[in-house]
Amino acid sequence: MTLFLGAVLAVLLIGLHRVLISPHRAATWAAGHFVATDFGLPPREALDPRRPGPPPAAHLREERQAVADAARQGNWKAAARYLSEAGEDWDERWTRLELLQQVAQEDDAWVGAWRSAQPDNCDAVTLDASLMVHRAWAIRGGGYAHEVSTSNMERFKALLPTAIEEARQAALLDPANPGPWVVMITAARGAQYRHAAFRPLWEGLVARAPHHYEGHRQALQYWCAKWFGSNRQMMRFARRAVRKAPAGSPLAGIYLHALDELAERSPFGSVPVTPRSRNMLKRVAASFDQVAPDNERLPLLRHLLAHHMLRSMLYAGALEQFRRIGPWCGAPPWRKDNYAVVAFESARGTAAKLSRARPTPVPQTHGIVR
């Protein structure tokens, strides 16, 4: 028994050394000795904390600016055309709707004009319903229920049923369009939908767009412990997203958002590392390798993946993600203390040191690469 206890204690001490002492020593080494270019990474002076990744292509920026300017001037036809041109690429269509929503938050008169001119247009009604949901959440704020004033909570709850009914009407106008179902799923947790009421909404979404990214992200929030699920239900949902993510889709990134949620609720600010969780992170990385390098969700997701791989002692995998990220460090894992460059450099150095990679400089593209 004494030998057994001694062996267990030795294993625990080794584990504590790997989890606590080794990363601390590596971070200290990184602060004074890490030379990024020795590991195929952009030098510290090239790091850019303004963005998580390279800006969109010039033609996309110009197109978005033109649509936004036209809407602000009351030209809803440009907005309608912008959405319809996305066709049945439902993730892209939702991304475009989110852009229009941002424009409409400043002045939504053009949305009203659009709805008056085309009352049977699903996109117009969906946009209006989504605006209602976001305004409701703006009133509520991001705090826990006990932190929200009674008056704000009442206003919040009063707006959501109307938004859900608008989204239901939009769904009837274009039965194939998953957009209205994303709106309903987003509103459902605030409207206090129990599981029996939520599941038909989820089924309605996945029947139309089984891999819809934002739909999954909103559903993940519903299944988290602070709303109507639990850590176990949320993680089961997230792992299922990884398993069913098709080639080319960033859907596996939902798992990383679930880990963020767990870490936020943990008193230690981190989540347990298990063989299962490490394997899931490797699967996420493999899935990302099949995503087009210009997918605009990918840069932020690679930052989250590098962060969680580092915490899970997958140092070689984290280093590879840092190589693909390039010089962009304006992402949440590094911005928490307003010293993104310092945090990012320390994380890169830790990954390089503990991966035991040999210094092998390689040419850099300074951007997200495959």
mmCIF file of N, CA, C and O in Angstrom, residues 253-289:
data_model
loop_
_atom_site.group_PDB
_atom_site.id
_atom_site.type_symbol
_atom_site.label_atom_id
_atom_site.label_comp_id
_atom_site.label_asym_id
_atom_site.label_seq_id
_atom_site.Cartn_x
_atom_site.Cartn_y
_atom_site.Cartn_z
ATOM 1 N N GLY A 253 -15.728 24.931 -34.305
ATOM 2 C CA GLY A 253 -15.367 26.003 -33.386
ATOM 3 C C GLY A 253 -16.363 26.184 -32.255
ATOM 4 O O GLY A 253 -16.038 26.810 -31.233
ATOM 5 N N ILE A 254 -17.575 25.642 -32.400
ATOM 6 C CA ILE A 254 -18.558 25.724 -31.322
ATOM 7 C C ILE A 254 -18.002 25.117 -30.041
ATOM 8 O O ILE A 254 -18.271 25.588 -28.931
ATOM 9 N N TYR A 255 -17.188 24.078 -30.192
ATOM 10 C CA TYR A 255 -16.582 23.430 -29.018
ATOM 11 C C TYR A 255 -15.705 24.417 -28.240
ATOM 12 O O TYR A 255 -15.664 24.390 -27.002
ATOM 13 N N LEU A 256 -15.026 25.292 -28.931
ATOM 14 C CA LEU A 256 -14.150 26.265 -28.274
ATOM 15 C C LEU A 256 -14.965 27.282 -27.486
ATOM 16 O O LEU A 256 -14.555 27.704 -26.399
ATOM 17 N N HIS A 257 -16.121 27.682 -28.016
ATOM 18 C CA HIS A 257 -16.996 28.587 -27.273
ATOM 19 C C HIS A 257 -17.514 27.911 -26.008
ATOM 20 O O HIS A 257 -17.686 28.562 -24.966
ATOM 21 N N ALA A 258 -17.761 26.597 -26.097
ATOM 22 C CA ALA A 258 -18.211 25.865 -24.915
ATOM 23 C C ALA A 258 -17.113 25.849 -23.846
ATOM 24 O O ALA A 258 -17.394 26.019 -22.651
ATOM 25 N N LEU A 259 -15.858 25.660 -24.259
ATOM 26 C CA LEU A 259 -14.752 25.695 -23.296
ATOM 27 C C LEU A 259 -14.629 27.078 -22.660
ATOM 28 O O LEU A 259 -14.345 27.196 -21.457
ATOM 29 N N ASP A 260 -14.840 28.126 -23.448
ATOM 30 C CA ASP A 260 -14.816 29.483 -22.890
ATOM 31 C C ASP A 260 -15.888 29.634 -21.814
ATOM 32 O O ASP A 260 -15.660 30.246 -20.764
ATOM 33 N N GLU A 261 -17.068 29.108 -22.103
ATOM 34 C CA GLU A 261 -18.180 29.190 -21.151
ATOM 35 C C GLU A 261 -17.835 28.455 -19.852
ATOM 36 O O GLU A 261 -18.089 28.961 -18.757
ATOM 37 N N LEU A 262 -17.252 27.268 -19.978
ATOM 38 C CA LEU A 262 -16.849 26.517 -18.793
ATOM 39 C C LEU A 262 -15.803 27.283 -17.975
ATOM 40 O O LEU A 262 -15.891 27.353 -16.749
ATOM 41 N N ALA A 263 -14.812 27.828 -18.660
ATOM 42 C CA ALA A 263 -13.744 28.556 -17.975
ATOM 43 C C ALA A 263 -14.290 29.790 -17.262
ATOM 44 O O ALA A 263 -13.864 30.127 -16.146
ATOM 45 N N GLU A 264 -15.260 30.456 -17.893
ATOM 46 C CA GLU A 264 -15.839 31.668 -17.302
ATOM 47 C C GLU A 264 -16.556 31.343 -16.000
ATOM 48 O O GLU A 264 -16.547 32.140 -15.054
ATOM 49 N N ARG A 265 -17.165 30.173 -15.923
ATOM 50 C CA ARG A 265 -17.925 29.790 -14.732
ATOM 51 C C ARG A 265 -17.070 29.090 -13.686
ATOM 52 O O ARG A 265 -17.509 28.883 -12.557
ATOM 53 N N SER A 266 -15.855 28.708 -14.063
ATOM 54 C CA SER A 266 -14.985 27.993 -13.129
ATOM 55 C C SER A 266 -14.345 28.966 -12.142
ATOM 56 O O SER A 266 -13.880 30.041 -12.528
ATOM 57 N N PRO A 267 -14.289 28.608 -10.862
ATOM 58 C CA PRO A 267 -13.627 29.495 -9.883
ATOM 59 C C PRO A 267 -12.127 29.628 -10.137
ATOM 60 O O PRO A 267 -11.484 30.549 -9.656
ATOM 61 N N PHE A 268 -11.574 28.694 -10.933
ATOM 62 C CA PHE A 268 -10.142 28.729 -11.227
ATOM 63 C C PHE A 268 -9.846 29.354 -12.585
ATOM 64 O O PHE A 268 -8.687 29.498 -12.969
ATOM 65 N N GLY A 269 -10.894 29.688 -13.342
ATOM 66 C CA GLY A 269 -10.699 30.301 -14.650
ATOM 67 C C GLY A 269 -10.183 29.340 -15.696
ATOM 68 O O GLY A 269 -9.665 29.762 -16.727
ATOM 69 N N SER A 270 -10.299 28.030 -15.440
ATOM 70 C CA SER A 270 -9.835 27.044 -16.401
ATOM 71 C C SER A 270 -10.732 25.816 -16.317
ATOM 72 O O SER A 270 -11.584 25.709 -15.432
ATOM 73 N N VAL A 271 -10.540 24.889 -17.217
ATOM 74 C CA VAL A 271 -11.369 23.691 -17.252
ATOM 75 C C VAL A 271 -10.475 22.464 -17.089
ATOM 76 O O VAL A 271 -9.287 22.494 -17.416
ATOM 77 N N PRO A 272 -11.038 21.368 -16.588
ATOM 78 C CA PRO A 272 -10.236 20.151 -16.417
ATOM 79 C C PRO A 272 -9.694 19.651 -17.756
ATOM 80 O O PRO A 272 -10.373 19.729 -18.780
ATOM 81 N N VAL A 273 -8.477 19.157 -17.733
ATOM 82 C CA VAL A 273 -7.850 18.591 -18.926
ATOM 83 C C VAL A 273 -7.981 17.078 -18.854
ATOM 84 O O VAL A 273 -7.534 16.454 -17.891
ATOM 85 N N THR A 274 -8.600 16.499 -19.848
ATOM 86 C CA THR A 274 -8.793 15.050 -19.897
ATOM 87 C C THR A 274 -8.351 14.539 -21.268
ATOM 88 O O THR A 274 -8.259 15.320 -22.228
ATOM 89 N N PRO A 275 -8.084 13.247 -21.373
ATOM 90 C CA PRO A 275 -7.770 12.695 -22.701
ATOM 91 C C PRO A 275 -8.858 12.978 -23.721
ATOM 92 O O PRO A 275 -8.566 13.246 -24.889
ATOM 93 N N ARG A 276 -10.104 12.965 -23.262
ATOM 94 C CA ARG A 276 -11.216 13.232 -24.185
ATOM 95 C C ARG A 276 -11.172 14.668 -24.693
ATOM 96 O O ARG A 276 -11.348 14.916 -25.882
ATOM 97 N N SER A 277 -10.944 15.621 -23.792
ATOM 98 C CA SER A 277 -10.917 17.024 -24.214
ATOM 99 C C SER A 277 -9.721 17.301 -25.121
ATOM 100 O O SER A 277 -9.828 18.074 -26.088
ATOM 101 N N ARG A 278 -8.587 16.695 -24.843
ATOM 102 C CA ARG A 278 -7.419 16.871 -25.701
ATOM 103 C C ARG A 278 -7.678 16.297 -27.085
ATOM 104 O O ARG A 278 -7.306 16.906 -28.110
ATOM 105 N N ASN A 279 -8.338 15.158 -27.141
ATOM 106 C CA ASN A 279 -8.662 14.552 -28.433
ATOM 107 C C ASN A 279 -9.628 15.435 -29.219
ATOM 108 O O ASN A 279 -9.487 15.585 -30.442
ATOM 109 N N MET A 280 -10.582 16.048 -28.518
ATOM 110 C CA MET A 280 -11.532 16.924 -29.210
ATOM 111 C C MET A 280 -10.817 18.147 -29.794
ATOM 112 O O MET A 280 -11.136 18.588 -30.901
ATOM 113 N N LEU A 281 -9.853 18.690 -29.071
ATOM 114 C CA LEU A 281 -9.109 19.831 -29.593
ATOM 115 C C LEU A 281 -8.326 19.454 -30.848
ATOM 116 O O LEU A 281 -8.235 20.241 -31.801
ATOM 117 N N LYS A 282 -7.780 18.252 -30.859
ATOM 118 C CA LYS A 282 -7.079 17.789 -32.059
ATOM 119 C C LYS A 282 -8.044 17.641 -33.237
ATOM 120 O O LYS A 282 -7.702 17.956 -34.380
ATOM 121 N N ARG A 283 -9.261 17.177 -32.945
ATOM 122 C CA ARG A 283 -10.263 17.050 -34.003
ATOM 123 C C ARG A 283 -10.685 18.413 -34.530
ATOM 124 O O ARG A 283 -10.908 18.586 -35.728
ATOM 125 N N VAL A 284 -10.782 19.391 -33.628
ATOM 126 C CA VAL A 284 -11.108 20.754 -34.057
ATOM 127 C C VAL A 284 -10.022 21.281 -34.988
ATOM 128 O O VAL A 284 -10.308 21.863 -36.039
ATOM 129 N N ALA A 285 -8.762 21.076 -34.602
ATOM 130 C CA ALA A 285 -7.646 21.539 -35.437
ATOM 131 C C ALA A 285 -7.694 20.887 -36.814
ATOM 132 O O ALA A 285 -7.496 21.558 -37.840
ATOM 133 N N ALA A 286 -7.959 19.588 -36.865
ATOM 134 C CA ALA A 286 -8.039 18.887 -38.145
ATOM 135 C C ALA A 286 -9.195 19.410 -38.982
ATOM 136 O O ALA A 286 -9.089 19.545 -40.208
ATOM 137 N N SER A 287 -10.301 19.737 -38.332
ATOM 138 C CA SER A 287 -11.453 20.284 -39.054
ATOM 139 C C SER A 287 -11.128 21.652 -39.645
ATOM 140 O O SER A 287 -11.490 21.956 -40.788
ATOM 141 N N PHE A 288 -10.423 22.481 -38.877
ATOM 142 C CA PHE A 288 -10.057 23.811 -39.358
ATOM 143 C C PHE A 288 -9.141 23.740 -40.580
ATOM 144 O O PHE A 288 -9.131 24.659 -41.408
ATOM 145 N N ASP A 289 -8.368 22.676 -40.679
ATOM 146 C CA ASP A 289 -7.476 22.539 -41.821
ATOM 147 C C ASP A 289 -8.238 22.424 -43.137
ATOM 148 O O ASP A 289 -7.660 22.608 -44.204
#
